[in-house]
mmCIF file of N, CA and C in Angstrom:
data_model
loop_
_atom_site.group_PDB
_atom_site.id
_atom_site.type_symbol
_atom_site.label_atom_id
_atom_site.label_comp_id
_atom_site.label_asym_id
_atom_site.label_seq_id
_atom_site.Cartn_x
_atom_site.Cartn_y
_atom_site.Cartn_z
ATOM 1 N N GLY A 1 0.810 -1.179 0.000
ATOM 2 C CA GLY A 1 0.000 0.000 0.000
ATOM 3 C C GLY A 1 0.852 1.240 0.000
ATOM 4 N N ALA A 2 0.231 2.335 -0.290
ATOM 5 C CA ALA A 2 0.918 3.621 -0.345
ATOM 6 C C ALA A 2 0.533 4.455 0.868
ATOM 7 N N PHE A 3 1.367 5.424 1.177
ATOM 8 C CA PHE A 3 1.083 6.359 2.251
ATOM 9 C C PHE A 3 0.579 7.647 1.631
ATOM 10 N N PRO A 4 -0.598 8.136 2.048
ATOM 11 C CA PRO A 4 -1.068 9.418 1.533
ATOM 12 C C PRO A 4 -0.074 10.521 1.892
ATOM 13 N N ALA A 5 0.181 11.407 0.963
ATOM 14 C CA ALA A 5 1.192 12.447 1.142
ATOM 15 C C ALA A 5 0.828 13.449 2.231
ATOM 16 N N ASP A 6 -0.447 13.495 2.667
ATOM 17 C CA ASP A 6 -0.843 14.485 3.676
ATOM 18 C C ASP A 6 -0.700 13.972 5.110
ATOM 19 N N GLN A 7 -0.085 12.817 5.315
ATOM 20 C CA GLN A 7 0.083 12.283 6.665
ATOM 21 C C GLN A 7 1.064 13.146 7.456
ATOM 22 N N PRO A 8 0.721 13.515 8.709
ATOM 23 C CA PRO A 8 1.598 14.393 9.496
ATOM 24 C C PRO A 8 3.007 13.836 9.696
ATOM 25 N N PHE A 9 3.161 12.512 9.788
ATOM 26 C CA PHE A 9 4.495 11.955 10.044
ATOM 27 C C PHE A 9 5.431 12.098 8.846
ATOM 28 N N LEU A 10 4.909 12.519 7.698
ATOM 29 C CA LEU A 10 5.750 12.723 6.520
ATOM 30 C C LEU A 10 6.339 14.129 6.465
ATOM 31 N N ASN A 11 5.859 15.007 7.327
ATOM 32 C CA ASN A 11 6.307 16.398 7.311
ATOM 33 C C ASN A 11 7.297 16.654 8.433
ATOM 34 N N GLY A 12 8.099 17.659 8.278
ATOM 35 C CA GLY A 12 9.012 18.055 9.341
ATOM 36 C C GLY A 12 10.444 17.677 9.041
ATOM 37 N N ASP A 13 11.294 18.075 9.966
ATOM 38 C CA ASP A 13 12.721 17.825 9.832
ATOM 39 C C ASP A 13 13.056 16.412 10.282
ATOM 40 N N GLY A 14 14.252 16.000 9.971
ATOM 41 C CA GLY A 14 14.730 14.703 10.433
ATOM 42 C C GLY A 14 14.668 13.650 9.353
ATOM 43 N N PRO A 15 15.034 12.444 9.726
ATOM 44 C CA PRO A 15 15.054 11.353 8.746
ATOM 45 C C PRO A 15 13.645 10.953 8.330
ATOM 46 N N ASP A 16 13.563 10.294 7.187
ATOM 47 C CA ASP A 16 12.270 9.784 6.735
ATOM 48 C C ASP A 16 11.752 8.747 7.725
ATOM 49 N N PRO A 17 10.420 8.676 7.907
ATOM 50 C CA PRO A 17 9.859 7.619 8.746
ATOM 51 C C PRO A 17 10.248 6.247 8.200
ATOM 52 N N LEU A 18 10.401 5.295 9.086
ATOM 53 C CA LEU A 18 10.795 3.937 8.736
ATOM 54 C C LEU A 18 9.627 3.015 9.039
ATOM 55 N N VAL A 19 9.199 2.233 8.051
ATOM 56 C CA VAL A 19 8.068 1.320 8.195
ATOM 57 C C VAL A 19 8.533 -0.084 7.850
ATOM 58 N N TYR A 20 8.162 -1.043 8.684
ATOM 59 C CA TYR A 20 8.470 -2.451 8.417
ATOM 60 C C TYR A 20 7.210 -3.141 7.934
ATOM 61 N N ARG A 21 7.396 -4.002 6.925
ATOM 62 C CA ARG A 21 6.254 -4.678 6.307
ATOM 63 C C ARG A 21 6.625 -6.126 6.022
ATOM 64 N N PRO A 22 5.716 -7.060 6.338
ATOM 65 C CA PRO A 22 6.018 -8.469 6.041
ATOM 66 C C PRO A 22 5.988 -8.739 4.546
ATOM 67 N N CYS A 23 6.801 -9.687 4.112
ATOM 68 C CA CYS A 23 6.859 -10.048 2.690
ATOM 69 C C CYS A 23 5.647 -10.850 2.245
ATOM 70 N N ASP A 24 4.983 -11.530 3.173
ATOM 71 C CA ASP A 24 3.888 -12.413 2.787
ATOM 72 C C ASP A 24 2.596 -11.685 2.443
ATOM 73 N N ILE A 25 2.566 -10.365 2.574
ATOM 74 C CA ILE A 25 1.375 -9.623 2.164
ATOM 75 C C ILE A 25 1.254 -9.746 0.655
ATOM 76 N N SER A 26 0.079 -10.157 0.188
ATOM 77 C CA SER A 26 -0.076 -10.319 -1.256
ATOM 78 C C SER A 26 -0.026 -8.948 -1.913
ATOM 79 N N ASP A 27 0.934 -8.802 -2.776
ATOM 80 C CA ASP A 27 1.182 -7.514 -3.412
ATOM 81 C C ASP A 27 1.934 -7.787 -4.707
ATOM 82 N N ALA A 28 1.416 -7.277 -5.787
ATOM 83 C CA ALA A 28 2.058 -7.517 -7.081
ATOM 84 C C ALA A 28 3.447 -6.900 -7.146
ATOM 85 N N THR A 29 3.692 -5.908 -6.300
ATOM 86 C CA THR A 29 5.001 -5.254 -6.317
ATOM 87 C C THR A 29 5.876 -5.699 -5.152
ATOM 88 N N ALA A 30 5.525 -6.820 -4.527
ATOM 89 C CA ALA A 30 6.261 -7.274 -3.340
ATOM 90 C C ALA A 30 7.730 -7.492 -3.658
ATOM 91 N N ALA A 31 8.546 -7.044 -2.755
ATOM 92 C CA ALA A 31 9.995 -7.205 -2.887
ATOM 93 C C ALA A 31 10.466 -8.251 -1.883
ATOM 94 N N PRO A 32 11.623 -8.849 -2.109
ATOM 95 C CA PRO A 32 12.120 -9.878 -1.196
ATOM 96 C C PRO A 32 12.547 -9.296 0.153
ATOM 97 N N PRO A 33 12.708 -10.164 1.190
ATOM 98 C CA PRO A 33 13.150 -9.690 2.497
ATOM 99 C C PRO A 33 14.449 -8.906 2.385
ATOM 100 N N GLY A 34 14.584 -7.911 3.227
ATOM 101 C CA GLY A 34 15.782 -7.093 3.231
ATOM 102 C C GLY A 34 15.736 -5.941 2.249
ATOM 103 N N THR A 35 14.710 -5.908 1.403
ATOM 104 C CA THR A 35 14.589 -4.842 0.411
ATOM 105 C C THR A 35 14.174 -3.545 1.090
ATOM 106 N N ILE A 36 14.774 -2.472 0.675
ATOM 107 C CA ILE A 36 14.418 -1.154 1.185
ATOM 108 C C ILE A 36 13.790 -0.368 0.042
ATOM 109 N N ILE A 37 12.598 0.147 0.282
ATOM 110 C CA ILE A 37 11.871 0.915 -0.720
ATOM 111 C C ILE A 37 11.637 2.303 -0.135
ATOM 112 N N VAL A 38 11.965 3.339 -0.870
ATOM 113 C CA VAL A 38 11.682 4.697 -0.417
ATOM 114 C C VAL A 38 10.571 5.230 -1.305
ATOM 115 N N ASP A 39 9.441 5.581 -0.679
ATOM 116 C CA ASP A 39 8.270 6.023 -1.422
ATOM 117 C C ASP A 39 7.569 7.100 -0.607
ATOM 118 N N ALA A 40 7.305 8.220 -1.210
ATOM 119 C CA ALA A 40 6.566 9.315 -0.572
ATOM 120 C C ALA A 40 7.193 9.726 0.751
ATOM 121 N N GLY A 41 8.528 9.738 0.823
ATOM 122 C CA GLY A 41 9.189 10.167 2.045
ATOM 123 C C GLY A 41 9.181 9.141 3.151
ATOM 124 N N VAL A 42 8.899 7.882 2.827
ATOM 125 C CA VAL A 42 8.874 6.803 3.813
ATOM 126 C C VAL A 42 9.834 5.719 3.370
ATOM 127 N N GLU A 43 10.673 5.258 4.292
ATOM 128 C CA GLU A 43 11.535 4.119 3.994
ATOM 129 C C GLU A 43 10.817 2.860 4.466
ATOM 130 N N VAL A 44 10.554 1.942 3.547
ATOM 131 C CA VAL A 44 9.849 0.696 3.860
ATOM 132 C C VAL A 44 10.849 -0.450 3.806
ATOM 133 N N ARG A 45 10.925 -1.215 4.888
ATOM 134 C CA ARG A 45 11.794 -2.390 4.926
ATOM 135 C C ARG A 45 10.925 -3.625 5.058
ATOM 136 N N ARG A 46 11.235 -4.615 4.223
ATOM 137 C CA ARG A 46 10.444 -5.845 4.208
ATOM 138 C C ARG A 46 11.163 -6.918 5.003
ATOM 139 N N VAL A 47 10.384 -7.661 5.796
ATOM 140 C CA VAL A 47 10.943 -8.767 6.570
ATOM 141 C C VAL A 47 10.229 -10.053 6.176
ATOM 142 N N ALA A 48 10.920 -11.173 6.324
ATOM 143 C CA ALA A 48 10.354 -12.471 5.957
ATOM 144 C C ALA A 48 9.170 -12.801 6.858
ATOM 145 N N GLY A 49 8.222 -13.540 6.309
ATOM 146 C CA GLY A 49 7.090 -14.016 7.091
ATOM 147 C C GLY A 49 5.833 -13.216 6.863
ATOM 148 N N SER A 50 4.816 -13.532 7.672
ATOM 149 C CA SER A 50 3.515 -12.893 7.516
ATOM 150 C C SER A 50 3.271 -11.805 8.554
ATOM 151 N N GLU A 51 4.169 -11.665 9.523
ATOM 152 C CA GLU A 51 4.046 -10.636 10.548
ATOM 153 C C GLU A 51 5.413 -10.015 10.813
ATOM 154 N N VAL A 52 5.382 -8.814 11.318
ATOM 155 C CA VAL A 52 6.612 -8.142 11.741
ATOM 156 C C VAL A 52 6.623 -8.156 13.267
ATOM 157 N N SER A 53 7.660 -8.731 13.837
ATOM 158 C CA SER A 53 7.758 -8.791 15.296
ATOM 159 C C SER A 53 8.685 -7.691 15.801
ATOM 160 N N PRO A 54 8.549 -7.301 17.069
ATOM 161 C CA PRO A 54 9.498 -6.342 17.635
ATOM 162 C C PRO A 54 10.945 -6.829 17.519
ATOM 163 N N THR A 55 11.168 -8.128 17.628
ATOM 164 C CA THR A 55 12.521 -8.677 17.489
ATOM 165 C C THR A 55 13.061 -8.420 16.089
ATOM 166 N N ASP A 56 12.224 -8.600 15.047
ATOM 167 C CA ASP A 56 12.644 -8.310 13.666
ATOM 168 C C ASP A 56 13.127 -6.869 13.541
ATOM 169 N N VAL A 57 12.336 -5.952 14.076
ATOM 170 C CA VAL A 57 12.642 -4.527 13.946
ATOM 171 C C VAL A 57 13.922 -4.180 14.705
ATOM 172 N N ILE A 58 14.037 -4.632 15.939
ATOM 173 C CA ILE A 58 15.204 -4.287 16.752
ATOM 174 C C ILE A 58 16.470 -4.912 16.184
ATOM 175 N N ASN A 59 16.382 -6.142 15.691
ATOM 176 C CA ASN A 59 17.558 -6.752 15.057
ATOM 177 C C ASN A 59 17.984 -5.971 13.821
ATOM 178 N N ASP A 60 17.020 -5.541 13.009
ATOM 179 C CA ASP A 60 17.344 -4.773 11.810
ATOM 180 C C ASP A 60 17.966 -3.426 12.176
ATOM 181 N N LEU A 61 17.407 -2.756 13.158
ATOM 182 C CA LEU A 61 17.966 -1.471 13.583
ATOM 183 C C LEU A 61 19.373 -1.646 14.153
ATOM 184 N N GLY A 62 19.626 -2.759 14.816
ATOM 185 C CA GLY A 62 20.965 -3.048 15.327
ATOM 186 C C GLY A 62 21.984 -3.168 14.211
ATOM 187 N N ARG A 63 21.567 -3.723 13.063
ATOM 188 C CA ARG A 63 22.471 -3.811 11.909
ATOM 189 C C ARG A 63 22.826 -2.421 11.374
ATOM 190 N N ASP A 64 21.959 -1.442 11.657
ATOM 191 C CA ASP A 64 22.236 -0.047 11.282
ATOM 192 C C ASP A 64 22.978 0.687 12.396
ATOM 193 N N ASP A 65 23.425 -0.041 13.401
ATOM 194 C CA ASP A 65 24.169 0.501 14.540
ATOM 195 C C ASP A 65 23.323 1.414 15.422
ATOM 196 N N VAL A 66 21.999 1.204 15.426
ATOM 197 C CA VAL A 66 21.125 1.934 16.341
ATOM 198 C C VAL A 66 21.273 1.287 17.715
ATOM 199 N N ARG A 67 21.569 2.071 18.726
ATOM 200 C CA ARG A 67 21.829 1.539 20.063
ATOM 201 C C ARG A 67 20.763 1.913 21.085
ATOM 202 N N VAL A 68 19.990 2.969 20.816
ATOM 203 C CA VAL A 68 18.947 3.396 21.746
ATOM 204 C C VAL A 68 17.641 3.489 20.972
ATOM 205 N N ILE A 69 16.607 2.824 21.484
ATOM 206 C CA ILE A 69 15.300 2.829 20.830
ATOM 207 C C ILE A 69 14.258 3.205 21.866
ATOM 208 N N LEU A 70 13.505 4.255 21.598
ATOM 209 C CA LEU A 70 12.368 4.618 22.426
ATOM 210 C C LEU A 70 11.132 4.140 21.690
ATOM 211 N N CYS A 71 10.435 3.205 22.270
ATOM 212 C CA CYS A 71 9.277 2.606 21.617
ATOM 213 C C CYS A 71 8.015 3.096 22.310
ATOM 214 N N GLU A 72 7.159 3.765 21.565
ATOM 215 C CA GLU A 72 5.896 4.243 22.102
ATOM 216 C C GLU A 72 4.772 3.452 21.462
ATOM 217 N N GLY A 73 3.915 2.916 22.286
ATOM 218 C CA GLY A 73 2.803 2.144 21.765
ATOM 219 C C GLY A 73 1.858 1.781 22.889
ATOM 220 N N GLY A 74 0.900 0.974 22.567
ATOM 221 C CA GLY A 74 -0.084 0.566 23.545
ATOM 222 C C GLY A 74 0.296 -0.722 24.257
ATOM 223 N N PRO A 75 -0.657 -1.277 24.989
ATOM 224 C CA PRO A 75 -0.378 -2.455 25.803
ATOM 225 C C PRO A 75 0.010 -3.697 25.007
ATOM 226 N N ASN A 76 -0.522 -3.881 23.819
ATOM 227 C CA ASN A 76 -0.154 -5.075 23.047
ATOM 228 C C ASN A 76 1.304 -5.031 22.616
ATOM 229 N N LEU A 77 1.767 -3.872 22.155
ATOM 230 C CA LEU A 77 3.170 -3.736 21.771
ATOM 231 C C LEU A 77 4.076 -3.891 22.988
ATOM 232 N N LEU A 78 3.715 -3.267 24.100
ATOM 233 C CA LEU A 78 4.516 -3.394 25.316
ATOM 234 C C LEU A 78 4.592 -4.855 25.757
ATOM 235 N N GLY A 79 3.483 -5.570 25.684
ATOM 236 C CA GLY A 79 3.486 -6.991 26.034
ATOM 237 C C GLY A 79 4.395 -7.804 25.126
ATOM 238 N N GLN A 80 4.378 -7.515 23.830
ATOM 239 C CA GLN A 80 5.252 -8.229 22.885
ATOM 240 C C GLN A 80 6.722 -7.958 23.189
ATOM 241 N N LEU A 81 7.055 -6.712 23.503
ATOM 242 C CA LEU A 81 8.441 -6.371 23.848
ATOM 243 C C LEU A 81 8.886 -7.120 25.099
ATOM 244 N N CYS A 82 8.013 -7.183 26.099
ATOM 245 C CA CYS A 82 8.348 -7.890 27.344
ATOM 246 C C CYS A 82 8.496 -9.385 27.108
ATOM 247 N N GLU A 83 7.573 -9.984 26.376
ATOM 248 C CA GLU A 83 7.650 -11.425 26.098
ATOM 249 C C GLU A 83 8.924 -11.789 25.358
ATOM 250 N N ALA A 84 9.395 -10.898 24.493
ATOM 251 C CA ALA A 84 10.610 -11.166 23.715
ATOM 252 C C ALA A 84 11.884 -10.826 24.488
ATOM 253 N N GLY A 85 11.744 -10.323 25.715
ATOM 254 C CA GLY A 85 12.913 -9.973 26.509
ATOM 255 C C GLY A 85 13.626 -8.730 26.015
ATOM 256 N N LEU A 86 12.899 -7.826 25.378
ATOM 257 C CA LEU A 86 13.510 -6.651 24.753
ATOM 258 C C LEU A 86 13.380 -5.370 25.574
ATOM 259 N N LEU A 87 12.683 -5.435 26.689
ATOM 260 C CA LEU A 87 12.453 -4.227 27.479
ATOM 261 C C LEU A 87 13.511 -4.107 28.565
ATOM 262 N N ASN A 88 14.199 -2.950 28.603
ATOM 263 C CA ASN A 88 15.144 -2.738 29.699
ATOM 264 C C ASN A 88 14.805 -1.504 30.534
ATOM 265 N N GLN A 89 13.993 -0.609 30.006
ATOM 266 C CA GLN A 89 13.481 0.522 30.776
ATOM 267 C C GLN A 89 12.022 0.723 30.426
ATOM 268 N N LEU A 90 11.260 1.211 31.411
ATOM 269 C CA LEU A 90 9.840 1.452 31.215
ATOM 270 C C LEU A 90 9.514 2.851 31.715
ATOM 271 N N PHE A 91 8.898 3.643 30.858
ATOM 272 C CA PHE A 91 8.419 4.969 31.228
ATOM 273 C C PHE A 91 6.898 4.887 31.296
ATOM 274 N N VAL A 92 6.327 5.267 32.429
ATOM 275 C CA VAL A 92 4.880 5.211 32.613
ATOM 276 C C VAL A 92 4.414 6.563 33.135
ATOM 277 N N THR A 93 3.334 7.069 32.558
ATOM 278 C CA THR A 93 2.728 8.308 33.039
ATOM 279 C C THR A 93 1.313 8.003 33.501
ATOM 280 N N PHE A 94 1.001 8.432 34.707
ATOM 281 C CA PHE A 94 -0.341 8.282 35.254
ATOM 282 C C PHE A 94 -0.998 9.649 35.298
ATOM 283 N N ALA A 95 -2.217 9.736 34.739
ATOM 284 C CA ALA A 95 -2.986 10.972 34.757
ATOM 285 C C ALA A 95 -3.956 10.927 35.936
ATOM 286 N N PRO A 96 -4.310 12.087 36.478
ATOM 287 C CA PRO A 96 -5.236 12.112 37.609
ATOM 288 C C PRO A 96 -6.691 11.958 37.159
ATOM 289 N N LYS A 97 -6.956 10.899 36.415
ATOM 290 C CA LYS A 97 -8.311 10.603 35.935
ATOM 291 C C LYS A 97 -8.517 9.100 35.971
ATOM 292 N N LEU A 98 -9.727 8.673 36.261
ATOM 293 C CA LEU A 98 -10.066 7.259 36.192
ATOM 294 C C LEU A 98 -10.896 7.032 34.947
ATOM 295 N N ALA A 99 -10.536 6.039 34.182
ATOM 296 C CA ALA A 99 -11.264 5.698 32.963
ATOM 297 C C ALA A 99 -11.642 4.230 33.048
ATOM 298 N N GLY A 100 -12.700 3.866 32.412
ATOM 299 C CA GLY A 100 -13.136 2.474 32.438
ATOM 300 C C GLY A 100 -13.475 2.001 31.047
ATOM 301 N N GLY A 101 -13.980 0.809 30.982
ATOM 302 C CA GLY A 101 -14.391 0.256 29.695
ATOM 303 C C GLY A 101 -13.567 -0.934 29.306
ATOM 304 N N ALA A 102 -12.467 -0.692 28.653
ATOM 305 C CA ALA A 102 -11.617 -1.787 28.180
ATOM 306 C C ALA A 102 -10.970 -2.492 29.365
ATOM 307 N N ARG A 103 -10.791 -3.784 29.236
ATOM 308 C CA ARG A 103 -10.177 -4.562 30.307
ATOM 309 C C ARG A 103 -8.761 -4.987 29.947
ATOM 310 N N THR A 104 -8.137 -4.279 29.050
ATOM 311 C CA THR A 104 -6.772 -4.599 28.657
ATOM 312 C C THR A 104 -5.819 -4.008 29.679
ATOM 313 N N GLY A 105 -4.909 -4.839 30.180
ATOM 314 C CA GLY A 105 -3.935 -4.377 31.159
ATOM 315 C C GLY A 105 -2.758 -3.686 30.503
ATOM 316 N N LEU A 106 -1.799 -3.301 31.312
ATOM 317 C CA LEU A 106 -0.625 -2.575 30.838
ATOM 318 C C LEU A 106 0.168 -3.370 29.809
ATOM 319 N N LEU A 107 0.157 -4.701 29.917
ATOM 320 C CA LEU A 107 0.908 -5.552 28.990
ATOM 321 C C LEU A 107 0.004 -6.257 27.983
ATOM 322 N N GLY A 108 -1.166 -5.728 27.738
ATOM 323 C CA GLY A 108 -2.060 -6.342 26.769
ATOM 324 C C GLY A 108 -2.551 -7.686 27.265
ATOM 325 N N LYS A 109 -2.602 -8.641 26.382
ATOM 326 C CA LYS A 109 -3.141 -9.963 26.720
ATOM 327 C C LYS A 109 -2.040 -10.987 26.935
ATOM 328 N N THR A 110 -0.860 -10.535 27.338
ATOM 329 C CA THR A 110 0.244 -11.462 27.575
ATOM 330 C C THR A 110 0.021 -12.211 28.877
ATOM 331 N N ASP A 111 0.673 -13.351 28.990
ATOM 332 C CA ASP A 111 0.644 -14.092 30.243
ATOM 333 C C ASP A 111 1.440 -13.328 31.289
ATOM 334 N N GLU A 112 1.231 -13.697 32.545
ATOM 335 C CA GLU A 112 1.985 -13.057 33.621
ATOM 336 C C GLU A 112 3.472 -13.286 33.401
ATOM 337 N N LEU A 113 4.251 -12.223 33.482
ATOM 338 C CA LEU A 113 5.678 -12.313 33.174
ATOM 339 C C LEU A 113 6.566 -12.272 34.410
ATOM 340 N N GLY A 114 6.133 -11.649 35.475
ATOM 341 C CA GLY A 114 6.936 -11.576 36.686
ATOM 342 C C GLY A 114 8.191 -10.736 36.551
ATOM 343 N N LEU A 115 8.120 -9.655 35.788
ATOM 344 C CA LEU A 115 9.285 -8.781 35.638
ATOM 345 C C LEU A 115 9.443 -7.918 36.888
ATOM 346 N N ASP A 116 10.669 -7.809 37.362
ATOM 347 C CA ASP A 116 10.965 -6.957 38.511
ATOM 348 C C ASP A 116 11.425 -5.597 38.013
ATOM 349 N N LEU A 117 10.883 -4.546 38.627
ATOM 350 C CA LEU A 117 11.198 -3.181 38.231
ATOM 351 C C LEU A 117 11.855 -2.439 39.386
ATOM 352 N N GLU A 118 12.830 -1.613 39.046
ATOM 353 C CA GLU A 118 13.482 -0.744 40.023
ATOM 354 C C GLU A 118 13.217 0.695 39.598
ATOM 355 N N LEU A 119 12.639 1.489 40.491
ATOM 356 C CA LEU A 119 12.326 2.877 40.174
ATOM 357 C C LEU A 119 13.611 3.684 40.024
ATOM 358 N N ILE A 120 13.762 4.344 38.874
ATOM 359 C CA ILE A 120 14.926 5.198 38.618
ATOM 360 C C ILE A 120 14.583 6.642 38.970
ATOM 361 N N THR A 121 13.482 7.140 38.418
ATOM 362 C CA THR A 121 13.037 8.498 38.719
ATOM 363 C C THR A 121 11.525 8.530 38.813
ATOM 364 N N GLY A 122 11.032 9.484 39.558
ATOM 365 C CA GLY A 122 9.605 9.731 39.668
ATOM 366 C C GLY A 122 9.378 11.227 39.773
ATOM 367 N N LEU A 123 8.539 11.755 38.915
ATOM 368 C CA LEU A 123 8.241 13.187 38.911
ATOM 369 C C LEU A 123 6.737 13.381 39.003
ATOM 370 N N GLU A 124 6.322 14.464 39.661
ATOM 371 C CA GLU A 124 4.905 14.796 39.764
ATOM 372 C C GLU A 124 4.709 16.222 39.284
ATOM 373 N N ASP A 125 3.661 16.437 38.484
ATOM 374 C CA ASP A 125 3.315 17.775 38.025
ATOM 375 C C ASP A 125 1.806 17.843 37.856
ATOM 376 N N SER A 126 1.162 18.694 38.622
ATOM 377 C CA SER A 126 -0.294 18.902 38.537
ATOM 378 C C SER A 126 -1.065 17.595 38.679
ATOM 379 N N GLY A 127 -0.581 16.711 39.522
ATOM 380 C CA GLY A 127 -1.260 15.435 39.737
ATOM 381 C C GLY A 127 -0.848 14.333 38.786
ATOM 382 N N PHE A 128 -0.100 14.651 37.752
ATOM 383 C CA PHE A 128 0.414 13.638 36.829
ATOM 384 C C PHE A 128 1.678 13.034 37.429
ATOM 385 N N LEU A 129 1.815 11.722 37.350
ATOM 386 C CA LEU A 129 3.029 11.039 37.790
ATOM 387 C C LEU A 129 3.767 10.517 36.574
ATOM 388 N N MET A 130 5.039 10.838 36.485
ATOM 389 C CA MET A 130 5.888 10.339 35.404
ATOM 390 C C MET A 130 6.968 9.477 36.045
ATOM 391 N N LEU A 131 6.932 8.178 35.763
ATOM 392 C CA LEU A 131 7.819 7.221 36.411
ATOM 393 C C LEU A 131 8.724 6.558 35.386
ATOM 394 N N ASN A 132 9.958 6.317 35.776
ATOM 395 C CA ASN A 132 10.931 5.641 34.918
ATOM 396 C C ASN A 132 11.497 4.471 35.714
ATOM 397 N N TYR A 133 11.307 3.267 35.184
ATOM 398 C CA TYR A 133 11.761 2.047 35.842
ATOM 399 C C TYR A 133 12.835 1.356 35.010
ATOM 400 N N HIS A 134 13.728 0.671 35.693
ATOM 401 C CA HIS A 134 14.699 -0.227 35.063
ATOM 402 C C HIS A 134 14.205 -1.651 35.292
ATOM 403 N N VAL A 135 14.171 -2.466 34.241
ATOM 404 C CA VAL A 135 13.791 -3.877 34.368
ATOM 405 C C VAL A 135 15.029 -4.636 34.821
ATOM 406 N N THR A 136 14.932 -5.321 35.957
ATOM 407 C CA THR A 136 16.116 -5.962 36.531
ATOM 408 C C THR A 136 16.253 -7.437 36.175
ATOM 409 N N ASN A 137 15.213 -8.048 35.628
ATOM 410 C CA ASN A 137 15.292 -9.494 35.357
ATOM 411 C C ASN A 137 14.636 -9.908 34.052
ATOM 412 N N ASN A 138 14.801 -9.161 32.993
ATOM 413 C CA ASN A 138 14.181 -9.491 31.702
ATOM 414 C C ASN A 138 15.190 -10.215 30.828
ATOM 415 N N ASP A 139 15.122 -11.571 30.814
ATOM 416 C CA ASP A 139 16.056 -12.329 29.977
ATOM 417 C C ASP A 139 15.373 -13.402 29.206
#
């Protein structure tokens, strides 16, 4: 698929956005694994298989000598990172509001992992808590 040119992530300074895509997606223009396609200001990298895992992405970025990765996402992505043993720090922000509805936990639908966390920093501003933890036993 193509990225519409009016997407906000395509504008601004810095490197082009990087998107990973599985090779098994049926596409007449599909390229083999490892192929890099630059289209509409987006660098697309294809990986083998029908899904892209966090391990695929982090291994590929490591080949580019990327050493620090800040991953922002929801509970399912966080759960996948934890299950793969890829999480070494966790930043969590708590807002002074209670919300209900969804029953998805912080780690999505992953099984209990038993990760131990050590608080590195904790900041409070207007009732918001910003916490930074180090994972001490993620292997």
